């Protein structure tokens, strides 16, 4: 029986879930996996806070560094979040010769190079399954199940909060603010939802997926992200009329002239497999050159789904490091050559364009003329019934066009006297 001593940093939502699983299923892991996990130290900012679980007082401390330096600890599990203290303690843990498991996507997205390099130098493991897609084993699928493949593209719904909000807007017709308030009331959105609704949380996860799927270093600042706060109930309704739904997608694909990686609200055909991933669920659609499409679906957050992924990492380390210090395949893979991400203005896409215009003759002609002058051609139009002199919505779908041309055309259109307010531009995906 392999005995593994764990130093747990952070007894918040996920730390508590992990504690519950490791203590309640101790015998199950021993029997099924041949590994005995013991949480021997826990660091928590307020050790005496009232909480769901009651670890022995003697193993609790406020001092995370004392946990990572404790010689009895084999694996450090970092679940405090953020990029300051977490970065310092993970580096210290690696220097102390500990393996590390973390769910911290912000840290790995922003400081991945530094952490993986140190892990490589120390020949220690850094496992991060829980950092993307919560309970969905996407890192393991990429590393093992899809090992034979060059990954060509990733299309993913990897933020449950925004998926829940967009689902509510689609199903009930409510606006963004009302849907956000509902998500907060139900515990699907934080009191400060900025990271989620601006697409930053999804971009953190995409940075990790790109690094891993495309086997290379990626700079977080190169990943473009756009959130959902500007999506209106009108946009959702018009998209529906055209046969589409709006989802916040994390997209990465290899193209002839480089890698595209971005997070964006996206019009997807209703028949698309990701269009039917609703509520707070996540899904990751990977396209391998040998397998074609593989989709992983499940709970992208929550204490037990996320802790389940952490246990999988603990098992990998327990088994993989048995023979002494061996390089962690994930660390090696994360340190490939630099992935150069194309700038957003150099991509090609189809677009949904929504304008509010004063209803008068020749408005449509004037707008399509400007788009035409920028080589943006129209594939479909919705023009509301006439209401002379009133402001009415005008919606156009385009054929594939260069983003920089669309932006230039919109700048001209937004200056027209009969166009009211800022125009809406949402990218479309078909595959
Ligand atoms: N929640 C999810 O569903 C989910 C899913 C996937 C990944 N994750 C990731 O998992 C990590 C943990 O998330 P969580 O939701 O469990 O967060 P959380 O509930 O806020 O838990 C973090 C805990 O760590 C404590 N803490 C903060 N700084 C500390 C320090 N320097 N030393 C000791 N304890 C410290 C916090 O105390 P205070 O509360 O007093 O600050 C809190 O109890 C984050 O990186 C998050 O991104 C979360």
mmCIF file of N, CA, C and O and ligand atoms in Angstrom, residues 9-15 43-46 49 51 62 64 78-82 85 102-106 130-131 134 201 300-303 306, ligand 1:
data_model
loop_
_atom_site.group_PDB
_atom_site.id
_atom_site.type_symbol
_atom_site.label_atom_id
_atom_site.label_comp_id
_atom_site.label_asym_id
_atom_site.label_seq_id
_atom_site.Cartn_x
_atom_site.Cartn_y
_atom_site.Cartn_z
ATOM 1 N N UNK A 9 -3.488 23.395 1.068
ATOM 2 C CA UNK A 9 -3.471 24.850 1.254
ATOM 3 C C UNK A 9 -4.831 25.395 0.837
ATOM 4 O O UNK A 9 -5.183 25.349 -0.342
ATOM 5 N N UNK A 10 -5.606 25.896 1.794
ATOM 6 C CA UNK A 10 -6.926 26.460 1.497
ATOM 7 C C UNK A 10 -8.040 25.464 1.770
ATOM 8 O O UNK A 10 -8.142 24.437 1.101
ATOM 9 N N UNK A 11 -8.841 25.795 2.792
ATOM 10 C CA UNK A 11 -9.986 24.927 3.120
ATOM 11 C C UNK A 11 -11.267 25.700 2.808
ATOM 12 O O UNK A 11 -12.144 25.868 3.649
ATOM 13 N N UNK A 12 -11.324 26.205 1.576
ATOM 14 C CA UNK A 12 -12.527 26.912 1.122
ATOM 15 C C UNK A 12 -13.457 25.916 0.461
ATOM 16 O O UNK A 12 -13.546 24.754 0.866
ATOM 17 N N UNK A 13 -14.118 26.376 -0.615
ATOM 18 C CA UNK A 13 -15.107 25.517 -1.267
ATOM 19 C C UNK A 13 -14.480 24.205 -1.771
ATOM 20 O O UNK A 13 -14.938 23.114 -1.447
ATOM 21 N N UNK A 14 -13.415 24.311 -2.556
ATOM 22 C CA UNK A 14 -12.834 23.100 -3.162
ATOM 23 C C UNK A 14 -12.023 22.308 -2.131
ATOM 24 O O UNK A 14 -12.076 21.071 -2.104
ATOM 25 N N UNK A 15 -11.302 23.033 -1.262
ATOM 26 C CA UNK A 15 -10.529 22.347 -0.218
ATOM 27 C C UNK A 15 -11.444 21.505 0.651
ATOM 28 O O UNK A 15 -11.111 20.362 1.016
ATOM 29 N N UNK A 43 -3.312 24.455 5.679
ATOM 30 C CA UNK A 43 -3.143 25.890 5.929
ATOM 31 C C UNK A 43 -4.429 26.599 5.531
ATOM 32 O O UNK A 43 -4.980 26.349 4.462
ATOM 33 N N UNK A 44 -4.874 27.465 6.394
ATOM 34 C CA UNK A 44 -6.106 28.220 6.118
ATOM 35 C C UNK A 44 -5.984 29.563 6.843
ATOM 36 O O UNK A 44 -5.513 29.618 7.976
ATOM 37 N N UNK A 45 -6.432 30.599 6.139
ATOM 38 C CA UNK A 45 -6.282 31.951 6.699
ATOM 39 C C UNK A 45 -6.888 32.063 8.092
ATOM 40 O O UNK A 45 -6.310 32.630 9.005
ATOM 41 N N UNK A 46 -8.102 31.528 8.252
ATOM 42 C CA UNK A 46 -8.768 31.595 9.550
ATOM 43 C C UNK A 46 -9.090 30.175 10.022
ATOM 44 O O UNK A 46 -10.196 29.673 9.820
ATOM 45 N N UNK A 49 -12.443 29.357 11.797
ATOM 46 C CA UNK A 49 -13.731 29.703 11.186
ATOM 47 C C UNK A 49 -14.674 28.498 11.238
ATOM 48 O O UNK A 49 -14.245 27.354 11.110
ATOM 49 N N UNK A 51 -16.946 25.800 9.892
ATOM 50 C CA UNK A 51 -16.963 25.212 8.558
ATOM 51 C C UNK A 51 -17.641 23.844 8.562
ATOM 52 O O UNK A 51 -17.951 23.303 9.627
ATOM 53 N N UNK A 62 -2.128 28.761 10.110
ATOM 54 C CA UNK A 62 -2.340 29.897 9.201
ATOM 55 C C UNK A 62 -1.198 30.000 8.206
ATOM 56 O O UNK A 62 -1.293 30.726 7.230
ATOM 57 N N UNK A 64 0.998 28.916 5.410
ATOM 58 C CA UNK A 64 1.093 27.984 4.274
ATOM 59 C C UNK A 64 2.537 27.517 4.055
ATOM 60 O O UNK A 64 2.774 26.362 3.685
ATOM 61 N N UNK A 78 -2.615 22.996 -3.761
ATOM 62 C CA UNK A 78 -2.851 24.447 -3.605
ATOM 63 C C UNK A 78 -4.271 24.784 -4.019
ATOM 64 O O UNK A 78 -4.618 24.666 -5.187
ATOM 65 N N UNK A 79 -5.076 25.217 -3.047
ATOM 66 C CA UNK A 79 -6.464 25.595 -3.329
ATOM 67 C C UNK A 79 -6.801 26.914 -2.649
ATOM 68 O O UNK A 79 -7.905 27.091 -2.116
ATOM 69 N N UNK A 80 -5.831 27.839 -2.649
ATOM 70 C CA UNK A 80 -6.129 29.149 -2.052
ATOM 71 C C UNK A 80 -6.539 30.141 -3.142
ATOM 72 O O UNK A 80 -7.206 31.121 -2.869
ATOM 73 N N UNK A 81 -6.147 29.895 -4.364
ATOM 74 C CA UNK A 81 -6.531 30.775 -5.476
ATOM 75 C C UNK A 81 -5.693 32.039 -5.514
ATOM 76 O O UNK A 81 -4.826 32.261 -4.671
ATOM 77 N N UNK A 82 -5.924 32.850 -6.549
ATOM 78 C CA UNK A 82 -5.176 34.103 -6.699
ATOM 79 C C UNK A 82 -3.777 33.841 -7.243
ATOM 80 O O UNK A 82 -3.362 32.684 -7.404
ATOM 81 N N UNK A 85 -0.004 34.887 -3.245
ATOM 82 C CA UNK A 85 0.446 33.888 -2.257
ATOM 83 C C UNK A 85 0.572 32.514 -2.911
ATOM 84 O O UNK A 85 1.535 31.774 -2.652
ATOM 85 N N UNK A 102 -2.780 21.638 -8.347
ATOM 86 C CA UNK A 102 -3.459 22.923 -8.211
ATOM 87 C C UNK A 102 -4.675 22.987 -9.124
ATOM 88 O O UNK A 102 -4.702 22.347 -10.176
ATOM 89 N N UNK A 103 -5.659 23.804 -8.687
ATOM 90 C CA UNK A 103 -6.845 24.058 -9.523
ATOM 91 C C UNK A 103 -6.808 25.495 -10.021
ATOM 92 O O UNK A 103 -7.797 25.999 -10.551
ATOM 93 N N UNK A 104 -5.639 26.129 -9.862
ATOM 94 C CA UNK A 104 -5.549 27.578 -10.021
ATOM 95 C C UNK A 104 -5.275 27.992 -11.476
ATOM 96 O O UNK A 104 -4.130 28.128 -11.904
ATOM 97 N N UNK A 105 -6.353 28.203 -12.219
ATOM 98 C CA UNK A 105 -6.189 28.519 -13.657
ATOM 99 C C UNK A 105 -5.564 29.887 -13.879
ATOM 100 O O UNK A 105 -4.767 30.069 -14.809
ATOM 101 N N UNK A 106 -5.915 30.850 -13.005
ATOM 102 C CA UNK A 106 -5.353 32.199 -13.192
ATOM 103 C C UNK A 106 -3.832 32.133 -13.074
ATOM 104 O O UNK A 106 -3.091 32.710 -13.887
ATOM 105 N N UNK A 130 -7.889 19.954 -12.454
ATOM 106 C CA UNK A 130 -9.050 20.691 -11.947
ATOM 107 C C UNK A 130 -9.084 22.150 -12.409
ATOM 108 O O UNK A 130 -10.090 22.839 -12.220
ATOM 109 N N UNK A 131 -8.001 22.604 -13.037
ATOM 110 C CA UNK A 131 -7.975 24.021 -13.423
ATOM 111 C C UNK A 131 -8.817 24.304 -14.658
ATOM 112 O O UNK A 131 -9.170 25.447 -14.934
ATOM 113 N N UNK A 134 -13.453 21.791 -14.374
ATOM 114 C CA UNK A 134 -13.855 21.178 -13.096
ATOM 115 C C UNK A 134 -13.693 19.667 -13.105
ATOM 116 O O UNK A 134 -12.583 19.145 -13.206
ATOM 117 N N UNK A 201 -12.043 34.429 -17.010
ATOM 118 C CA UNK A 201 -11.903 33.083 -16.445
ATOM 119 C C UNK A 201 -11.801 32.043 -17.579
ATOM 120 O O UNK A 201 -10.934 31.154 -17.542
ATOM 121 N N UNK A 300 -18.462 21.797 -14.720
ATOM 122 C CA UNK A 300 -17.207 22.525 -14.830
ATOM 123 C C UNK A 300 -16.778 23.209 -13.550
ATOM 124 O O UNK A 300 -15.747 23.878 -13.509
ATOM 125 N N UNK A 301 -17.569 23.079 -12.504
ATOM 126 C CA UNK A 301 -17.221 23.728 -11.232
ATOM 127 C C UNK A 301 -17.948 22.992 -10.113
ATOM 128 O O UNK A 301 -18.627 21.994 -10.355
ATOM 129 N N UNK A 302 -17.782 23.518 -8.894
ATOM 130 C CA UNK A 302 -18.441 22.893 -7.748
ATOM 131 C C UNK A 302 -17.442 22.069 -6.955
ATOM 132 O O UNK A 302 -16.464 21.557 -7.511
ATOM 133 N N UNK A 303 -17.709 21.949 -5.663
ATOM 134 C CA UNK A 303 -16.738 21.363 -4.748
ATOM 135 C C UNK A 303 -16.391 19.916 -5.113
ATOM 136 O O UNK A 303 -15.219 19.577 -5.274
ATOM 137 N N UNK A 306 -14.900 19.262 -8.850
ATOM 138 C CA UNK A 306 -13.533 19.782 -8.962
ATOM 139 C C UNK A 306 -12.575 18.942 -8.118
ATOM 140 O O UNK A 306 -11.468 18.602 -8.555
HETATM 141 N N1 LIG B 1 -15.057 27.001 -6.955
HETATM 142 C C1 LIG B 1 -14.984 26.232 -8.037
HETATM 143 O O1 LIG B 1 -15.981 25.650 -8.487
HETATM 144 C C2 LIG B 1 -13.662 26.023 -8.727
HETATM 145 C C3 LIG B 1 -13.603 25.222 -9.869
HETATM 146 C C4 LIG B 1 -12.363 25.007 -10.486
HETATM 147 C C5 LIG B 1 -11.242 25.607 -9.976
HETATM 148 N N2 LIG B 1 -11.334 26.411 -8.843
HETATM 149 C C6 LIG B 1 -10.107 27.003 -8.340
HETATM 150 O O2 LIG B 1 -9.818 26.404 -7.075
HETATM 151 C C7 LIG B 1 -9.148 27.335 -6.230
HETATM 152 C C8 LIG B 1 -9.917 27.458 -4.921
HETATM 153 O O3 LIG B 1 -11.222 27.920 -5.210
HETATM 154 P P1 LIG B 1 -12.377 27.946 -4.082
HETATM 155 O O4 LIG B 1 -13.644 28.177 -4.814
HETATM 156 O O5 LIG B 1 -12.238 26.805 -3.162
HETATM 157 O O6 LIG B 1 -11.969 29.293 -3.322
HETATM 158 P P2 LIG B 1 -12.362 29.710 -1.827
HETATM 159 O O7 LIG B 1 -13.665 29.082 -1.452
HETATM 160 O O8 LIG B 1 -12.220 31.187 -1.754
HETATM 161 O O9 LIG B 1 -11.217 29.020 -0.938
HETATM 162 C C9 LIG B 1 -9.926 29.514 -0.783
HETATM 163 C C10 LIG B 1 -9.587 29.371 0.681
HETATM 164 O O10 LIG B 1 -8.197 29.633 0.872
HETATM 165 C C11 LIG B 1 -8.053 30.556 1.951
HETATM 166 N N3 LIG B 1 -6.825 31.333 1.743
HETATM 167 C C12 LIG B 1 -6.609 32.387 0.929
HETATM 168 N N4 LIG B 1 -5.323 32.786 0.996
HETATM 169 C C13 LIG B 1 -4.703 31.963 1.863
HETATM 170 C C14 LIG B 1 -3.371 31.851 2.356
HETATM 171 N N5 LIG B 1 -2.411 32.690 1.948
HETATM 172 N N6 LIG B 1 -3.100 30.883 3.247
HETATM 173 C C15 LIG B 1 -4.060 30.027 3.649
HETATM 174 N N7 LIG B 1 -5.348 30.081 3.235
HETATM 175 C C16 LIG B 1 -5.650 31.024 2.351
HETATM 176 C C17 LIG B 1 -9.302 31.406 1.854
HETATM 177 O O11 LIG B 1 -9.532 32.116 3.048
HETATM 178 P P3 LIG B 1 -10.411 33.495 2.970
HETATM 179 O O12 LIG B 1 -11.759 33.074 2.458
HETATM 180 O O13 LIG B 1 -10.414 33.994 4.337
HETATM 181 O O14 LIG B 1 -9.671 34.389 1.998
HETATM 182 C C18 LIG B 1 -10.355 30.357 1.556
HETATM 183 O O15 LIG B 1 -10.821 29.711 2.702
HETATM 184 C C19 LIG B 1 -9.054 28.632 -7.037
HETATM 185 O O16 LIG B 1 -7.824 28.704 -7.687
HETATM 186 C C20 LIG B 1 -10.175 28.483 -8.067
HETATM 187 O O17 LIG B 1 -9.935 29.227 -9.243
HETATM 188 C C21 LIG B 1 -12.506 26.628 -8.238
#
